mmCIF file of C-alpha atoms in Angstrom:
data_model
loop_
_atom_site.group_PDB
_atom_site.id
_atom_site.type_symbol
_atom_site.label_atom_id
_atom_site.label_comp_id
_atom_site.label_asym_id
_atom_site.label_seq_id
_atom_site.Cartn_x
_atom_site.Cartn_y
_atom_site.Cartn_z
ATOM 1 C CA UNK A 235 99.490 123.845 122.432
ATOM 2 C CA UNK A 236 96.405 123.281 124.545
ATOM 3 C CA UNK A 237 93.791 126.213 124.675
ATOM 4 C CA UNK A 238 91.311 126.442 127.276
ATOM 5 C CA UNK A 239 89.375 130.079 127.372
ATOM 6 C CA UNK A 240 86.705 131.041 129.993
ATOM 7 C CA UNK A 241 84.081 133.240 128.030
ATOM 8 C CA UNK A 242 81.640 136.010 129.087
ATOM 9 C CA UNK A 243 78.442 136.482 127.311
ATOM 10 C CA UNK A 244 75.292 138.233 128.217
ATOM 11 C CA UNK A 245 73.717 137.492 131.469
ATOM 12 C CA UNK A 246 70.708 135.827 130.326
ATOM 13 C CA UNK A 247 72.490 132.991 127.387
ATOM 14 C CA UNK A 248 73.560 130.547 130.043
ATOM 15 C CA UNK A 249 73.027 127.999 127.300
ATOM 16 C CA UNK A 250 75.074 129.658 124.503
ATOM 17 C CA UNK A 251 78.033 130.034 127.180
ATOM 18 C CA UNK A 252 77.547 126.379 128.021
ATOM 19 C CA UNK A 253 77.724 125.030 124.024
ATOM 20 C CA UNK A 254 80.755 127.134 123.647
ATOM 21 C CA UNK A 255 82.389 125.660 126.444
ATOM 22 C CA UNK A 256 81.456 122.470 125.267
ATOM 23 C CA UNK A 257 82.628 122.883 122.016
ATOM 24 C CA UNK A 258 85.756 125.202 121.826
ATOM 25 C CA UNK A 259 88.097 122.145 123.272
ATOM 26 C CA UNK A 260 86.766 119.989 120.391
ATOM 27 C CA UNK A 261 87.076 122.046 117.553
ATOM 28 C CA UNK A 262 90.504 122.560 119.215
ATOM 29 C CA UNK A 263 91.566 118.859 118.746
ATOM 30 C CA UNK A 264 90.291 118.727 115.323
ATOM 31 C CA UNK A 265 92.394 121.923 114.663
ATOM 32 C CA UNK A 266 95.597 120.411 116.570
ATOM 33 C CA UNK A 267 94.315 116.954 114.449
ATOM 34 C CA UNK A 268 94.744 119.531 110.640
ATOM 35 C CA UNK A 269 98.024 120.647 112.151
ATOM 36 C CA UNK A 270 99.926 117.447 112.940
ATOM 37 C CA UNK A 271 98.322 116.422 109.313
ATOM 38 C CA UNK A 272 100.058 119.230 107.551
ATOM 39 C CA UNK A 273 103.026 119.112 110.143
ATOM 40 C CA UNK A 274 103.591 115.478 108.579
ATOM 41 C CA UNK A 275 102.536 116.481 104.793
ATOM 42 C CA UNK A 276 105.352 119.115 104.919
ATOM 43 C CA UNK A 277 107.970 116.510 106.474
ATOM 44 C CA UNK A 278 107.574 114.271 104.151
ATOM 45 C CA UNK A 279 107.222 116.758 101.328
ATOM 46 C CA UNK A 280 110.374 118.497 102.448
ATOM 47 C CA UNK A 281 112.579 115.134 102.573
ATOM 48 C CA UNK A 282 111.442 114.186 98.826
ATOM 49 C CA UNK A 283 112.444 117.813 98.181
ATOM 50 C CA UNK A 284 115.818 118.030 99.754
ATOM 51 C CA UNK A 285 116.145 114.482 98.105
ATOM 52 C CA UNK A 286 115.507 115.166 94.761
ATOM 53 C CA UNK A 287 117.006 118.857 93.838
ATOM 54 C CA UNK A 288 120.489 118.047 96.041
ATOM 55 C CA UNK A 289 120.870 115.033 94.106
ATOM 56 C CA UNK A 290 120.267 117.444 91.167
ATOM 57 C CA UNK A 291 123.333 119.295 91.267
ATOM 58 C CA UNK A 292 121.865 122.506 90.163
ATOM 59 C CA UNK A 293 123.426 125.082 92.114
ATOM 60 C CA UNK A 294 120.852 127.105 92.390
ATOM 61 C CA UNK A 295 117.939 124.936 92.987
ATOM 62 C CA UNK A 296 120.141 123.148 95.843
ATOM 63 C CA UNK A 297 121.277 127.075 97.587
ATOM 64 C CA UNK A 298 117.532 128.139 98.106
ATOM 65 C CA UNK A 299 116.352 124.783 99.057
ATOM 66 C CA UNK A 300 118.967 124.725 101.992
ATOM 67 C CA UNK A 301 117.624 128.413 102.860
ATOM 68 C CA UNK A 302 114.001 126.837 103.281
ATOM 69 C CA UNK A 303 115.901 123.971 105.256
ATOM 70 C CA UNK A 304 117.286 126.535 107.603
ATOM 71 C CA UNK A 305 113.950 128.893 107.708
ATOM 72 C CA UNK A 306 112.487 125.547 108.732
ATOM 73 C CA UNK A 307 114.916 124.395 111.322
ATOM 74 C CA UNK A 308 115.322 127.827 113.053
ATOM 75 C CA UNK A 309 111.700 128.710 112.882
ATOM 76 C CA UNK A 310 109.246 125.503 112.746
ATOM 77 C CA UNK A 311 111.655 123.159 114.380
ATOM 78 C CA UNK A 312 113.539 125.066 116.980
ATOM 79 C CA UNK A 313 110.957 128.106 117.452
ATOM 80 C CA UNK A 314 107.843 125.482 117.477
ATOM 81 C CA UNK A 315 109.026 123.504 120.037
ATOM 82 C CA UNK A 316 110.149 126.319 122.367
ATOM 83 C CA UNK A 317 106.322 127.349 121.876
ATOM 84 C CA UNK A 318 104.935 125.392 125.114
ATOM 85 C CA UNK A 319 107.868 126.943 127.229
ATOM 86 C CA UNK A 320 107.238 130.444 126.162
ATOM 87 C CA UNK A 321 103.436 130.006 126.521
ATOM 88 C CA UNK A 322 103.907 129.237 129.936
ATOM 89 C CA UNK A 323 107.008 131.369 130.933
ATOM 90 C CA UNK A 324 106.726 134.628 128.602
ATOM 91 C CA UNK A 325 103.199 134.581 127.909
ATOM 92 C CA UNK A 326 101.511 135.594 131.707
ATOM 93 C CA UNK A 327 104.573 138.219 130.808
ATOM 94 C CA UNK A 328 103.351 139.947 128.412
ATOM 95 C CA UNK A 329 99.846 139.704 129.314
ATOM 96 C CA UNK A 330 100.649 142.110 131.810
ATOM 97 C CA UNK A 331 102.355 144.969 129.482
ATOM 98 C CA UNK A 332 99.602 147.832 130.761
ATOM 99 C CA UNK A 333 98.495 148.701 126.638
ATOM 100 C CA UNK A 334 95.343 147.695 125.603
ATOM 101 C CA UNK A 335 95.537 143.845 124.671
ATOM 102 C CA UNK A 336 94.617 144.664 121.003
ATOM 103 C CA UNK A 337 97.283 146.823 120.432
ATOM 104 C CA UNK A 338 99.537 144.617 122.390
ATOM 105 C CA UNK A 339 98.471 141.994 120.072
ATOM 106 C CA UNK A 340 99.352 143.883 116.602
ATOM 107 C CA UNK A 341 102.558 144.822 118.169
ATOM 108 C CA UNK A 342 103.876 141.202 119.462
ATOM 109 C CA UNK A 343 102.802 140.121 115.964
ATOM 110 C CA UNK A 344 105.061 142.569 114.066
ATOM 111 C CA UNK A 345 107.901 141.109 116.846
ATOM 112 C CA UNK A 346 106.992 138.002 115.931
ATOM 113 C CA UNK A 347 107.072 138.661 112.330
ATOM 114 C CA UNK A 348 110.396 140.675 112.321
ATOM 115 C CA UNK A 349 112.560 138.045 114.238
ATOM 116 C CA UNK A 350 111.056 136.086 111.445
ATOM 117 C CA UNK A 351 112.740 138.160 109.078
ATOM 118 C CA UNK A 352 115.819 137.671 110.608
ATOM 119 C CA UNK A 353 116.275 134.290 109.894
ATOM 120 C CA UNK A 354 115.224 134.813 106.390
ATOM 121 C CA UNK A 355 117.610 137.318 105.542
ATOM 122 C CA UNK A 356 120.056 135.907 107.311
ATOM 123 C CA UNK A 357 119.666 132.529 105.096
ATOM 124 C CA UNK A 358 119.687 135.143 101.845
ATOM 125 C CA UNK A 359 122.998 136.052 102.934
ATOM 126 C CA UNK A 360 124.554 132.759 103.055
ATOM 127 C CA UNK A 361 124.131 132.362 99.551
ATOM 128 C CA UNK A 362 127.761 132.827 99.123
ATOM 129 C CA UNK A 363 128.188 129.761 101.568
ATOM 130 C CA UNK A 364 126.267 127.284 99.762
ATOM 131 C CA UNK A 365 127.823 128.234 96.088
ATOM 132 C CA UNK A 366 125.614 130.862 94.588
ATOM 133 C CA UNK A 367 125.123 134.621 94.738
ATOM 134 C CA UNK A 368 121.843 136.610 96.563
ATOM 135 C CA UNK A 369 121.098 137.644 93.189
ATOM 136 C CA UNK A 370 120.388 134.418 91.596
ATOM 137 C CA UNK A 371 119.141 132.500 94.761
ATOM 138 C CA UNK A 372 117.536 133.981 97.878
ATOM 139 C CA UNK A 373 114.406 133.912 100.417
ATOM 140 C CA UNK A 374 113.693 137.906 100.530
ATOM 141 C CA UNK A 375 113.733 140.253 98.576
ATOM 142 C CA UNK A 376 116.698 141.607 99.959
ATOM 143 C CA UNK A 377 120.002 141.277 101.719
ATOM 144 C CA UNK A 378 119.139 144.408 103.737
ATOM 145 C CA UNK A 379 117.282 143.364 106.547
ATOM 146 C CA UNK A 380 115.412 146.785 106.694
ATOM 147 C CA UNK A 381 114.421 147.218 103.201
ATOM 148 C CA UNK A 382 113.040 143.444 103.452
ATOM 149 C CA UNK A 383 110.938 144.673 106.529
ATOM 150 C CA UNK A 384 110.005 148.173 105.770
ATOM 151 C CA UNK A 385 109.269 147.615 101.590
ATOM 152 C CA UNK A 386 108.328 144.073 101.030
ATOM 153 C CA UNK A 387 107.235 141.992 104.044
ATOM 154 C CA UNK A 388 106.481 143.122 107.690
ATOM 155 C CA UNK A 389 105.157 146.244 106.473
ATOM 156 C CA UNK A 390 102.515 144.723 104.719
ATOM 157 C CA UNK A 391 101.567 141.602 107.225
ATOM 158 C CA UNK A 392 100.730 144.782 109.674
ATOM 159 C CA UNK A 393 97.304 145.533 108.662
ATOM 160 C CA UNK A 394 96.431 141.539 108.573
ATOM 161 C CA UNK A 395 97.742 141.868 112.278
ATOM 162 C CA UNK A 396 95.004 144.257 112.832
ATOM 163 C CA UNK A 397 92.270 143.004 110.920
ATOM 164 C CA UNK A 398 92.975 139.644 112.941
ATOM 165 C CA UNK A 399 92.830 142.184 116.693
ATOM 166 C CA UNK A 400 89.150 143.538 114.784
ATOM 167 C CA UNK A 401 88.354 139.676 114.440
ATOM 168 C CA UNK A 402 89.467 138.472 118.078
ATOM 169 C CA UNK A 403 87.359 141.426 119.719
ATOM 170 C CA UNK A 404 84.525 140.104 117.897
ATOM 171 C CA UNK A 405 85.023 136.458 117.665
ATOM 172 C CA UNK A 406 86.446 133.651 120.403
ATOM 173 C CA UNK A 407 88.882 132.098 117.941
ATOM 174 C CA UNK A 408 91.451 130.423 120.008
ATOM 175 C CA UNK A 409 95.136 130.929 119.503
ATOM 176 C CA UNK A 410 95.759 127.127 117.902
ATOM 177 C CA UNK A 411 92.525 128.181 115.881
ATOM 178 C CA UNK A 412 94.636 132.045 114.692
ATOM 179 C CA UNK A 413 98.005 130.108 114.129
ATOM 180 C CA UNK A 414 95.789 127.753 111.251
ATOM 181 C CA UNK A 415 93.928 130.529 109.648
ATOM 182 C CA UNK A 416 96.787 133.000 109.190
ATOM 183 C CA UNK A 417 98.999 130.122 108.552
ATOM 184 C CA UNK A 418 96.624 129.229 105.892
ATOM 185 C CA UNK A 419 96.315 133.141 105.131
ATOM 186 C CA UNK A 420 99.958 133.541 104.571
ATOM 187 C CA UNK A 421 99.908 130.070 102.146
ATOM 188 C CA UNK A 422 97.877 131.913 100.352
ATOM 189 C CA UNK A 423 100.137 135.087 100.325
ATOM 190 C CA UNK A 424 103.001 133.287 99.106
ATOM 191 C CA UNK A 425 101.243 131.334 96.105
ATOM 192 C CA UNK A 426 100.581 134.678 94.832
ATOM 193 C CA UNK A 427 104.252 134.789 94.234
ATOM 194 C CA UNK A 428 105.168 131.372 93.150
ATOM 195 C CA UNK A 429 101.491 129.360 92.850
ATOM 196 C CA UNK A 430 103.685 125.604 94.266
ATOM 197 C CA UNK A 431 103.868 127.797 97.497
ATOM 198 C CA UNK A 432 99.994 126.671 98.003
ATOM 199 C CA UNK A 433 101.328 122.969 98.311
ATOM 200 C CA UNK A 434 104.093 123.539 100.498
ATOM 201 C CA UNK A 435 102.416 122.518 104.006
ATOM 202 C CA UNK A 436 105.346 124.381 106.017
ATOM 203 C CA UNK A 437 103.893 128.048 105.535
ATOM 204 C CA UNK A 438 101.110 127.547 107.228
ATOM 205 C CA UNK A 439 103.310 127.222 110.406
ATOM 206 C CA UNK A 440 105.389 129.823 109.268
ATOM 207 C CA UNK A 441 102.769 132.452 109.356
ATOM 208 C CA UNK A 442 101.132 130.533 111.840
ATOM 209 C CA UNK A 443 103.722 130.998 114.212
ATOM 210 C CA UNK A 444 104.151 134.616 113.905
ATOM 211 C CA UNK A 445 100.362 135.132 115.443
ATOM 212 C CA UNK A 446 100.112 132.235 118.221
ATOM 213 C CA UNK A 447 102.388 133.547 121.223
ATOM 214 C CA UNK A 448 100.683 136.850 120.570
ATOM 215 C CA UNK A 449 97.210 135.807 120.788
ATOM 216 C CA UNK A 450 97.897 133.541 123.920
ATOM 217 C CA UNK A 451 97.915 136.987 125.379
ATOM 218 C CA UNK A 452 94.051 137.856 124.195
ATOM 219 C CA UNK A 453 91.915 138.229 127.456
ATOM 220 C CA UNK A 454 89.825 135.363 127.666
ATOM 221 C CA UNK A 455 87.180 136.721 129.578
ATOM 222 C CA UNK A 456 86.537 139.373 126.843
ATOM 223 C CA UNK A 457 83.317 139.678 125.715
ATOM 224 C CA UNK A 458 82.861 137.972 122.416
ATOM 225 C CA UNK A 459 80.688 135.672 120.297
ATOM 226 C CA UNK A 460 81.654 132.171 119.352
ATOM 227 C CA UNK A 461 82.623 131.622 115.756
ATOM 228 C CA UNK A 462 80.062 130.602 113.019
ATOM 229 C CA UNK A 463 81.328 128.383 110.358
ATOM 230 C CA UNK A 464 80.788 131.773 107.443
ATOM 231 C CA UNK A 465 83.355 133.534 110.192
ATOM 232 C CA UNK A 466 86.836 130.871 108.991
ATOM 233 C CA UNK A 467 87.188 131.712 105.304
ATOM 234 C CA UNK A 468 86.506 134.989 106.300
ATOM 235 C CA UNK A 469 89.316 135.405 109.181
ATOM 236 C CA UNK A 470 91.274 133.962 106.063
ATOM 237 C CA UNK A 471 90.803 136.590 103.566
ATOM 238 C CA UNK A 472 90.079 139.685 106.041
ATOM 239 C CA UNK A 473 93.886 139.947 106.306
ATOM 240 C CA UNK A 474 94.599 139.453 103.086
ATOM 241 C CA UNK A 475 91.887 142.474 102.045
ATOM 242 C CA UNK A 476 93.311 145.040 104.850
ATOM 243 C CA UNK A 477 96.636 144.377 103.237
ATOM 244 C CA UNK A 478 95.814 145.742 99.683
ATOM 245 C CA UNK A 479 95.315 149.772 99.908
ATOM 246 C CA UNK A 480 99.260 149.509 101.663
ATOM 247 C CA UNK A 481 100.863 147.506 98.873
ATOM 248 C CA UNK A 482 100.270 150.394 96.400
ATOM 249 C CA UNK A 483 102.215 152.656 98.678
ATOM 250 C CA UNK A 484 105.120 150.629 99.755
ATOM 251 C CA UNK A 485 105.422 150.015 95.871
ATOM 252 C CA UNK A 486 105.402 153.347 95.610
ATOM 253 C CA UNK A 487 107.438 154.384 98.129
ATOM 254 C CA UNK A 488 110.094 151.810 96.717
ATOM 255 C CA UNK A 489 110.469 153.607 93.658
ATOM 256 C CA UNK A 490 110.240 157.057 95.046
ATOM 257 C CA UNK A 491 113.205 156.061 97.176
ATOM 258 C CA UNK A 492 115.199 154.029 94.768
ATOM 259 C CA UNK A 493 115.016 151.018 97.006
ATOM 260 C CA UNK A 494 116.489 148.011 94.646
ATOM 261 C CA UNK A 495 114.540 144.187 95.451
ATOM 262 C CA UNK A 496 116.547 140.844 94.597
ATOM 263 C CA UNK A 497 115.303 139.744 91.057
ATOM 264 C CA UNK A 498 112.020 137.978 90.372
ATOM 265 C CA UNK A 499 110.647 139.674 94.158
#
């Protein structure tokens, strides 16, 4: 998950292009350094987990943790380490789709987010399968794939897509750089939910994931300004700000409509 970007900056700051260059491939090893950290935080945490509750025999407890087992196999595991082969095969791809690249980067996000979705619903609706009902253990808010998308999830991780395309045409932020911050962004999301989702380790790369293919297809001859230090917790909270004037709507729009969530979502 290397990342080398050639950038532009104004004619006459030879030395600023020269201590970016410099110093974007080390602050990319210390970022690769955080990742493997949390990478082998949420291994371990994950083990004592699946340990601990299916030796419980709760039914419950032991049907959702096997629906983070397969969110994690099917989307860290498997999906993570198909990343280098689609960098190199899909991503010069896609870099060629003639739309401007920030649109094209909102756009492969929401992709990216709604085969996401796929495998979460898809582990909601096994419930049956591992002894329990949807209603009493699940991973979305609903067995409806679409109402999951369109009133709970993808519709609101849209607007931190953009705020993160605002960020990239300012800021050189490097794709293993995005996946850390939004994975961190989307920890964040979920502890607002249920707080022990701030210790879990494994969000980060499932939010992380959603952004990195996507921004491996940001020019990298645009022209933009390295990051200052003030610029990381922001690129974590921006998307987390944009997302609050649309979560008043889709609430509203939920109840307008009638649309029915799992319990406790």
């Amino acid at each position: 998950m290397e990342n080398d970007i050639t950038l532009t900056s104004e004619p006459d700051d030879s030395s600023e292009r020269e201590s970016v260059s410099a110093s974007s491939p080390r602050t990319d090893r210390i970022t690769r350094w955080l990742l493997v950290g949390i990478g082998i935080y949420s291994g371990l945490l994950v083990t004592l987990l699946n340990t601990v509750i299916l030796a419980s025999g709760k039914t419950i407890d032991r049907a959702i943790i096997l629906m983070a087992d397969g969110l994690i196999l099917f989307w860290i595991v498997i999906g993570g380490s198909l990343t280098p082969v689609l960098r190199t095969k899909l991503v010069p791809r896609l870099a060629k789709i003639p739309v401007d690249w920030r649109v094209r980067f909102v756009l492969l996000c929401t992709a990216m987010a709604l085969l996401e979705e796929v495998i979460t619903t898809t582990m909601t609706n096994l419930a049956p399968l591992f002894g329990t009902t949807p209603e009493e253990a699940h991973i979305t808010a609903s067995t409806n794939y679409f109402t999951v998308v369109c009133f709970h999830s993808v519709v609101v991780f849209v607007p931190m897509f953009i705020a993160w395309a605002w960020m990239l045409n300012r800021w050189n932020f490097s794709p293993l750089k995005v996946l850390l911050l939004f994975g961190i962004t989307g920890s964040m999301a979920e502890a607002s939910i249920n707080p022990t989702s701030l210790i879990g380790g494994f969000w980060v790369f499932v939010y992380g994931l959603m952004v990195y293919l996507p921004a491996c297809t940001v020019p990298g001859d645009r022209p933009t300004k390295p990051p200052r230090w003030w610029h990381y917790p922001l690129a974590v909270i921006l998307p987390m700000i944009a997302a609050i004037p649309v979560v008043p709507v889709v609430v509203f729009l939920r109840q307008w409509l009638g649309v029915e969530l799992l319990p406790g979502t």
